[in-house]
XYZ file of C-alpha atoms in Angstrom:
428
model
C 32.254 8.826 -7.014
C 28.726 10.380 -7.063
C 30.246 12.714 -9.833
C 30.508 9.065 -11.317
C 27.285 7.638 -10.844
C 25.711 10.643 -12.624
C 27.710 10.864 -15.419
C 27.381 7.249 -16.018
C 30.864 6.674 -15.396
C 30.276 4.470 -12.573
C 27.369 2.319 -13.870
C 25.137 0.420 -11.652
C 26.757 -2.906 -10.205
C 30.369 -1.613 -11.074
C 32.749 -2.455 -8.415
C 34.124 0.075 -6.847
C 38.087 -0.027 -5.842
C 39.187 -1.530 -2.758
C 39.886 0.698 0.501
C 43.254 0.259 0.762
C 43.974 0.080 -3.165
C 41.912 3.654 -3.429
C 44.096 5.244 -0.626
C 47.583 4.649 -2.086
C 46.174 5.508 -5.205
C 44.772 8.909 -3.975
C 47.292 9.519 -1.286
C 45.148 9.345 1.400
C 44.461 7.586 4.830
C 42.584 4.447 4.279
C 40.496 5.688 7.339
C 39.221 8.918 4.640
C 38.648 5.829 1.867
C 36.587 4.205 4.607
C 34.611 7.074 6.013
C 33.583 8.426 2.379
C 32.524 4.768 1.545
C 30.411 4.990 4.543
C 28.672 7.661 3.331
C 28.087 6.363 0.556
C 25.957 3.889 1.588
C 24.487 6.081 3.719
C 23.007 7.863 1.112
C 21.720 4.739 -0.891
C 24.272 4.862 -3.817
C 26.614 1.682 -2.689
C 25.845 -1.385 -1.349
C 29.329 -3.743 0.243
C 28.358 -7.465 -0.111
C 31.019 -8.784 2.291
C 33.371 -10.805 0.579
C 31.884 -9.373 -2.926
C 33.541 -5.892 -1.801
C 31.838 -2.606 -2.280
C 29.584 -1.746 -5.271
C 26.967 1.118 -6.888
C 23.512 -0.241 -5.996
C 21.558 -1.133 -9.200
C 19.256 1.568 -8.679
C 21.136 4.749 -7.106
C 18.829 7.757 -6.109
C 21.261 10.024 -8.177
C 19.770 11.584 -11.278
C 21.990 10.359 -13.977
C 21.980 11.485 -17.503
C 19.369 8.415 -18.985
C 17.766 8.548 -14.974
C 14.292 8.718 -16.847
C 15.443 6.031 -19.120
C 14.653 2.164 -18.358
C 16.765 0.025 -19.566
C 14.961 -1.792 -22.410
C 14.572 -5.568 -22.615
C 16.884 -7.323 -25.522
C 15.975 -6.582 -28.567
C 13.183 -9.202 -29.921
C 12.126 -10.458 -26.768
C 8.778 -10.078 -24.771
C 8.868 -7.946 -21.942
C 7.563 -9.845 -18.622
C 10.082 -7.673 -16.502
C 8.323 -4.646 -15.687
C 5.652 -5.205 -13.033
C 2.864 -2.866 -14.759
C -0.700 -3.326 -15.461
C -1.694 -4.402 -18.871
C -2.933 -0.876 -20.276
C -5.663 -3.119 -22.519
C -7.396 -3.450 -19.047
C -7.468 0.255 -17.811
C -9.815 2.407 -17.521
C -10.749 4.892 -20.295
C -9.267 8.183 -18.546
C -11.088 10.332 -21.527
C -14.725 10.617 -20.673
C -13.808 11.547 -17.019
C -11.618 14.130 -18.225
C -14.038 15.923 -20.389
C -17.110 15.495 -17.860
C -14.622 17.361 -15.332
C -13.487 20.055 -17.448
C -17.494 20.691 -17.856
C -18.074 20.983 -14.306
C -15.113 21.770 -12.186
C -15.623 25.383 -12.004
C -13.528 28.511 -11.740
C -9.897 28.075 -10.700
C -8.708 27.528 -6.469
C -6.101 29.084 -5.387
C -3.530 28.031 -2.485
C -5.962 28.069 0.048
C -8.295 26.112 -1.312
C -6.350 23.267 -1.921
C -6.636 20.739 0.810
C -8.337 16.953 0.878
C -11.600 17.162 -1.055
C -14.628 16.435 1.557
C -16.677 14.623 -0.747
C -13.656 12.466 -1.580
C -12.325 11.982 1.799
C -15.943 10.714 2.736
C -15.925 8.391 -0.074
C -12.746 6.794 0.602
C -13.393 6.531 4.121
C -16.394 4.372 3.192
C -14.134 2.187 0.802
C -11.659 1.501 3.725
C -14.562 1.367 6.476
C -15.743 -1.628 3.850
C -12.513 -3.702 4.062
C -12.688 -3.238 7.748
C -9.809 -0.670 8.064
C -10.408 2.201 10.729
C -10.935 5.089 8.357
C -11.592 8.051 10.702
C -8.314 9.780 10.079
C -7.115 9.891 6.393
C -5.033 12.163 4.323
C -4.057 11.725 0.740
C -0.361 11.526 -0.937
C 1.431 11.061 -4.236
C 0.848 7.335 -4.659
C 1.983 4.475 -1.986
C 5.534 5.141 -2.062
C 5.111 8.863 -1.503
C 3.225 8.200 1.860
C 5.936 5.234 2.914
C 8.313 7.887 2.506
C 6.971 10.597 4.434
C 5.596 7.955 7.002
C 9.655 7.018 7.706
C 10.956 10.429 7.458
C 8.401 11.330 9.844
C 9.461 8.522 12.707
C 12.749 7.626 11.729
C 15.748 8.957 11.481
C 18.960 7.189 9.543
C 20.781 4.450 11.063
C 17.058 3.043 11.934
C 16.344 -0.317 11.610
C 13.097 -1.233 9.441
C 11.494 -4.743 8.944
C 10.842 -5.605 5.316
C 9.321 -8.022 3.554
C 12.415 -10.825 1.988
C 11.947 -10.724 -0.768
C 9.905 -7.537 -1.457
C 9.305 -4.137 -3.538
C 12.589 -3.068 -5.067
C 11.505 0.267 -4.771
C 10.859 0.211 -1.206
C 14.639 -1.314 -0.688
C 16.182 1.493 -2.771
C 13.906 3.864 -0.252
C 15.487 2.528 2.706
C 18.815 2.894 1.630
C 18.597 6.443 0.367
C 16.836 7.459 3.863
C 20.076 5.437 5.461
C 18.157 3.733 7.167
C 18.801 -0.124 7.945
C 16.947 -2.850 6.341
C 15.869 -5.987 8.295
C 14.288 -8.674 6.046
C 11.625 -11.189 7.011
C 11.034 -13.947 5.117
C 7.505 -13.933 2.948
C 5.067 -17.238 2.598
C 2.187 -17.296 0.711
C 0.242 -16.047 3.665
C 2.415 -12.957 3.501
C 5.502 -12.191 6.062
C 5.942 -14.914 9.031
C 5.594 -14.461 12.372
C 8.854 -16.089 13.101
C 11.076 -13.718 10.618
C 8.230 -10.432 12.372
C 9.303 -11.931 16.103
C 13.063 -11.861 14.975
C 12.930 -8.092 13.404
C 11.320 -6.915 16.495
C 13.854 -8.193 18.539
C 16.706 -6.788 16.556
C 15.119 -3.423 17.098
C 13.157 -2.830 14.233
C 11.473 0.931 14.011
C 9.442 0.203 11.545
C 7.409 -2.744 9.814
C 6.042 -2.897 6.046
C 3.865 -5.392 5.259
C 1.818 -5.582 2.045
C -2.355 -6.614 2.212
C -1.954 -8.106 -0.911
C -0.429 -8.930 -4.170
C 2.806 -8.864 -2.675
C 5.657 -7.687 -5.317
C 7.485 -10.041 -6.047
C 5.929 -13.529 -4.608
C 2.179 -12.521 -4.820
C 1.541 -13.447 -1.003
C -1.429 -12.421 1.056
C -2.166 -12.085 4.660
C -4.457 -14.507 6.003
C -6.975 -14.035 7.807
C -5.035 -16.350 10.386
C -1.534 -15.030 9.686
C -3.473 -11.878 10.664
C -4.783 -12.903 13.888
C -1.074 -14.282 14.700
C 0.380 -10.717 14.008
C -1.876 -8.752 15.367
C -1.434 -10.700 18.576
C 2.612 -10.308 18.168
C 2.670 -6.684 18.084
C -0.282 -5.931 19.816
C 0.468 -2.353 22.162
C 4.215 -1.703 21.026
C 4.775 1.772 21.184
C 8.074 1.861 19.670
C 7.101 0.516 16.147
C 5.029 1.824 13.264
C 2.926 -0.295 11.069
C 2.985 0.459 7.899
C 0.249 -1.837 5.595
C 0.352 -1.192 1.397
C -2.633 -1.913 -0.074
C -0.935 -1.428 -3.631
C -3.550 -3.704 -5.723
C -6.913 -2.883 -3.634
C -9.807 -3.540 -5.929
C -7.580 -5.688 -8.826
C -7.027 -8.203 -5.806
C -9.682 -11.078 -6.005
C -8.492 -12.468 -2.326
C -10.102 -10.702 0.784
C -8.249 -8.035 3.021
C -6.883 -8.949 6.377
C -6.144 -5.676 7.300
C -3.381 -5.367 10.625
C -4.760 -1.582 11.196
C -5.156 -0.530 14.791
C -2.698 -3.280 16.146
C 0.232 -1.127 17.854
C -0.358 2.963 18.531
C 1.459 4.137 15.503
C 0.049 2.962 12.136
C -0.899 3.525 8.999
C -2.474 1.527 5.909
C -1.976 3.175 2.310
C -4.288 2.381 -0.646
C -2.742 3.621 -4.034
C -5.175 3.563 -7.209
C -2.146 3.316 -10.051
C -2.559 -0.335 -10.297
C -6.770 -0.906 -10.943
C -6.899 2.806 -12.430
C -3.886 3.917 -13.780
C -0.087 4.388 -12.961
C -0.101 7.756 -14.167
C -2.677 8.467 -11.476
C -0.127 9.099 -8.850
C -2.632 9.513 -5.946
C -2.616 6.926 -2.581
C -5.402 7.105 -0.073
C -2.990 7.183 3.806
C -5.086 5.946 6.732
C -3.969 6.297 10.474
C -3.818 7.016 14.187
C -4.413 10.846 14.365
C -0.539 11.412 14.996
C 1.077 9.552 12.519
C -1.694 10.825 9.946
C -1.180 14.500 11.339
C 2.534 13.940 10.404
C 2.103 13.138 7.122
C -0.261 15.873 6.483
C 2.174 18.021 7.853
C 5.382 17.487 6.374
C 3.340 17.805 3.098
C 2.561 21.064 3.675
C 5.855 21.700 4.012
C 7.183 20.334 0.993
C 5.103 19.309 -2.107
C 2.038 21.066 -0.491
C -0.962 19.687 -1.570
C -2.110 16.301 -3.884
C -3.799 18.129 -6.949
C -7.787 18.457 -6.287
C -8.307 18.089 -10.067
C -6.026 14.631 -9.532
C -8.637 14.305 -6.526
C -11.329 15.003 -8.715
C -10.286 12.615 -11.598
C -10.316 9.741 -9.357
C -13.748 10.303 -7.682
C -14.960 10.304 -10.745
C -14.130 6.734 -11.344
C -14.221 5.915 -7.853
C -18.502 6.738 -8.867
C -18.961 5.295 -12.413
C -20.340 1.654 -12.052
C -19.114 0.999 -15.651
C -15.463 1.783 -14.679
C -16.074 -0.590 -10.993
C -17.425 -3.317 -13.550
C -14.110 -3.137 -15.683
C -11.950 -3.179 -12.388
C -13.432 -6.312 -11.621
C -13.254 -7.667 -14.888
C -9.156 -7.048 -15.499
C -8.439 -8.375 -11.697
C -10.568 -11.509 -12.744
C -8.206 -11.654 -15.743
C -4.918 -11.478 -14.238
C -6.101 -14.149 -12.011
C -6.670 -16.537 -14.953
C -3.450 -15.414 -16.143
C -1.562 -16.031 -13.158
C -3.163 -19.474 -12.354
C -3.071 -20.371 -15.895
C 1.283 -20.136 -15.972
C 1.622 -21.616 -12.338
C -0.386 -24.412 -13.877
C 1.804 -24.742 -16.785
C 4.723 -24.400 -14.935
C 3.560 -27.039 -12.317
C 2.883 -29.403 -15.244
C 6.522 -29.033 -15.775
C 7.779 -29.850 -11.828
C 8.221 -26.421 -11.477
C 6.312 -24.838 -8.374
C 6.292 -21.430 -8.839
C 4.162 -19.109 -5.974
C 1.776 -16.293 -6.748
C -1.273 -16.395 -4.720
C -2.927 -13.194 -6.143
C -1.651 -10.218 -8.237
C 0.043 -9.866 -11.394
C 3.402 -11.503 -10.782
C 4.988 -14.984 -10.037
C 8.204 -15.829 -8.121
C 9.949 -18.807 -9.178
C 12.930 -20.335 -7.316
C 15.917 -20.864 -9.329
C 19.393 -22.270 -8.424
C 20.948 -19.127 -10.273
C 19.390 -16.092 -11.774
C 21.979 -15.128 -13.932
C 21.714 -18.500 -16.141
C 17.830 -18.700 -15.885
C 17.664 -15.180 -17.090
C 20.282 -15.179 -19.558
C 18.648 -18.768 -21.287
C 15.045 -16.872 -21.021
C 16.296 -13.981 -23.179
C 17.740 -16.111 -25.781
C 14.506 -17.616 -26.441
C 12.604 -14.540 -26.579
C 11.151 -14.078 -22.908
C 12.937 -10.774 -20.928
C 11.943 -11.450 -16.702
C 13.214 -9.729 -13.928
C 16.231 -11.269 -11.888
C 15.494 -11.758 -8.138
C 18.674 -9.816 -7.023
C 16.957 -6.758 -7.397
C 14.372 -8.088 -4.657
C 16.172 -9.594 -2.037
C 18.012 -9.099 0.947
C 19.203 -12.709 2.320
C 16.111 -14.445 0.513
C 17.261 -17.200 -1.428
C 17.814 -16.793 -5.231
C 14.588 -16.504 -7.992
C 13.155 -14.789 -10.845
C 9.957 -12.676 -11.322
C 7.566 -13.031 -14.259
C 4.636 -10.387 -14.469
C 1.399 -12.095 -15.965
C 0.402 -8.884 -17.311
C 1.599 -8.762 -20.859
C 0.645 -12.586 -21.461
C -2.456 -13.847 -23.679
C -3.832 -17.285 -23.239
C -1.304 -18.439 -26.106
C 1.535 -17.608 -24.395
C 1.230 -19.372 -21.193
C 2.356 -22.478 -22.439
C 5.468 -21.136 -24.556
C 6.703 -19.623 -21.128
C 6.350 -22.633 -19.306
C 8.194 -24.281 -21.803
C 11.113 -21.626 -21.661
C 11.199 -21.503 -17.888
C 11.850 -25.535 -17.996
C 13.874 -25.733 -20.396
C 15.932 -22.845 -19.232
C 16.379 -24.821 -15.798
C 17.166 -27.558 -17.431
C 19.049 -26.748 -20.128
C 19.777 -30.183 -22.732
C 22.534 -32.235 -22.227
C 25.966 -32.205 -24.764
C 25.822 -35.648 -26.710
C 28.167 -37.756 -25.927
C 30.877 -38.911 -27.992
C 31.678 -42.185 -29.532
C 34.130 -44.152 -31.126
């Protein structure tokens, strides 16, 4: 069946056969049938939805034949599915580049390459500012990189991890191919409850991810009192790591309520794809001296080292005040954005959420309809299946690709795709 998956055979969301049916077929114990399914999902490539049966997970860490391929929206339609920044409101990478090819010297070699002091001191001092504990940092491939290594580091599979319901689709495929066990807490617009954190905890959670900000897909943000509630929760537990993701950092135009320091094991990541760049893969990892030292380590192990030129590169832009004053600028902009469509929507009854970032979350009685009606009139948004766990059903529209004319036009679609026109009746 993995043979499947990568060949395309067995594409994502096919059913797979049912245990019984697949052992007379092969000849073989249903107890084999059961015990390969269960490794399956071990490695992240099913998913059984009880009644539902068995299926291949929409996004199976297997590299397929078209695995660098997304699948495109329907042809004609605008594209409000994808979650990315809108590139008109980057940062020009091209002066940067050429002032550092002037000045960055003869090449390092292997021993060289470590975490840049003079950019280790300035992101310490851009933490230190939003009031996260900054003393021990270390540097990875972007946010998801360090979330990874932060797990593999503490966890091992069959580990259950707290996660924000609904949250990153990314970080849900993550936790399945590290077989670990997912735990979801429901997400308000002051970011996850202390109710759904209480529960996790007490069903033996590991591990808990909570984002700072701009929370993918509902656009919460921790309080400063949903904070103070946490931090009081988990305040000393020694058998959980805190893991914060800082994905939007300077784009976000709501302050940072950072949870850093609040149990023994923690870290806080800070990527700088989403204000500077996705292609900058680069996060900043804050921590306790152990967990950090973990990271660190089971870098060296593996990918080695984040690139100093990478290091460099974003330094660079970290320093230019023409580059901070364009950061500003764009996360101003997707804030008119997003308040601009949750005001058009609300003129329409709907009551969509998205306190800060670049996306919206709209409850919907069923996703498939909602999305299905949107693409027919032009609009391509993400279904909410891909970002839940027991959450109840909704659909995600990034702000990012829309102009001030096209606010309205959405709005418009959403409604009309919730409530589609009524057949006329007949008469005599």
């Amino acid at each position: 069946m993995e043979t499947g998956i990568r060949a395309d055979a067995l594409a994502p969301g096919s059913p797979l056969p049912a245990v019984r049916a697949l052992a007379t077929e092969l000849g073989v114990s249903p107890a084999t049938v059961a015990r390969a399914y269960q490794e399956l999902r071990q490695r992240g490539l099913v998913v059984t939805a009880g009644r539902h049966g068995t299926r291949v997970r929409p996004r199976p860490p297997v590299a397929g034949r078209r695995a660098a391929l997304h699948p495109p929206p329907a042809p004609g339609t605008r594209d409000l599915s994808q979650g990315y920044p809108d590139p008109r409101l980057l940062p020009p990478l091209g002066p940067h580049l050429a002032a550092l090819a002037a000045e960055i010297g003869p090449p390092v070699g292997y021993a060289s390459t470590a975490l840049l002091p003079a950019f280790a001191e300035a992101a310490r001092d851009r933490l230190a500012a939003d009031g996260v504990p900054a003393e021990e940092i270390t540097v990875t491939g972007g946010a998801l990189d360090g979330i990874e290594r932060l797990l593999a580091a503490h966890l091992r599979p069959g580990d259950a991890v707290a996660v924000e319901d609904p949250g990153w689709a990314n970080l849900l495929d993550l936790v399945a191919a590290l077989g670990l066990r997912p735990i979801g807490v429901p997400v308000d617009d002051d970011g996850p409850t202390e109710a759904g954190v209480r529960d996790a905890v007490a069903l033996g959670a590991r591990a808990l991810v909570v984002t700072s900000r701009a929370q993918n897909p509902t656009g919460a943000a921790v309080s400063a009192e949903r904070a103070g509630a946490l931090r009081a929760l988990l305040a000393g537990r020694p058998d959980l790591l805190l893991i914060e993701d800082d994905h939007a950092a300077e784009l976000a135009r709501v302050p940072l309520h950072p949870l850093a320091g609040a149990t023994p094991a923690w870290a806080f990541v800070r990527s700088v794809s989403k204000p500077f760049g996705p292609d900058l893969r680069l996060a900043v990892l804050a921590g306790d001296e152990a967990t950090v030292s973990r990271v660190a380590g089971r870098a060296r192990v593996g990918a080695g080292w984040v690139s100093t030129v990478l290091q460099r590169l974003v330094l660079s832009l970290w320093r230019d005040p023409a580059t901070a004053e364009l950061v500003r600028r764009s996360g101003e902009e997707y804030e008119r954005r997003r308040t601009g469509l949750l005001a058009a929507l609300a003129a329409r009854g709907l009551a969509g959420r998205g306190r800060s970032g670049i996306n919206i979350w709209l409850p919907v009685p069923d996703e498939t309809s909602v999305v299905t009606a949107l693409r027919d009139a032009g609009w391509s948004v993400a279904p909410g299946a891909l970002y839940r766990i027991g959450a109840e059903p909704g659909i995600r529209i990034t702000v990012s690709a829309l102009d001030d004319a096209d606010l309205v036009p959405v709005a418009d679609a959403v409604a009309r795709a919730l409530r589609p026109a009524r057949p006329g009746r007949f008469t005599a």
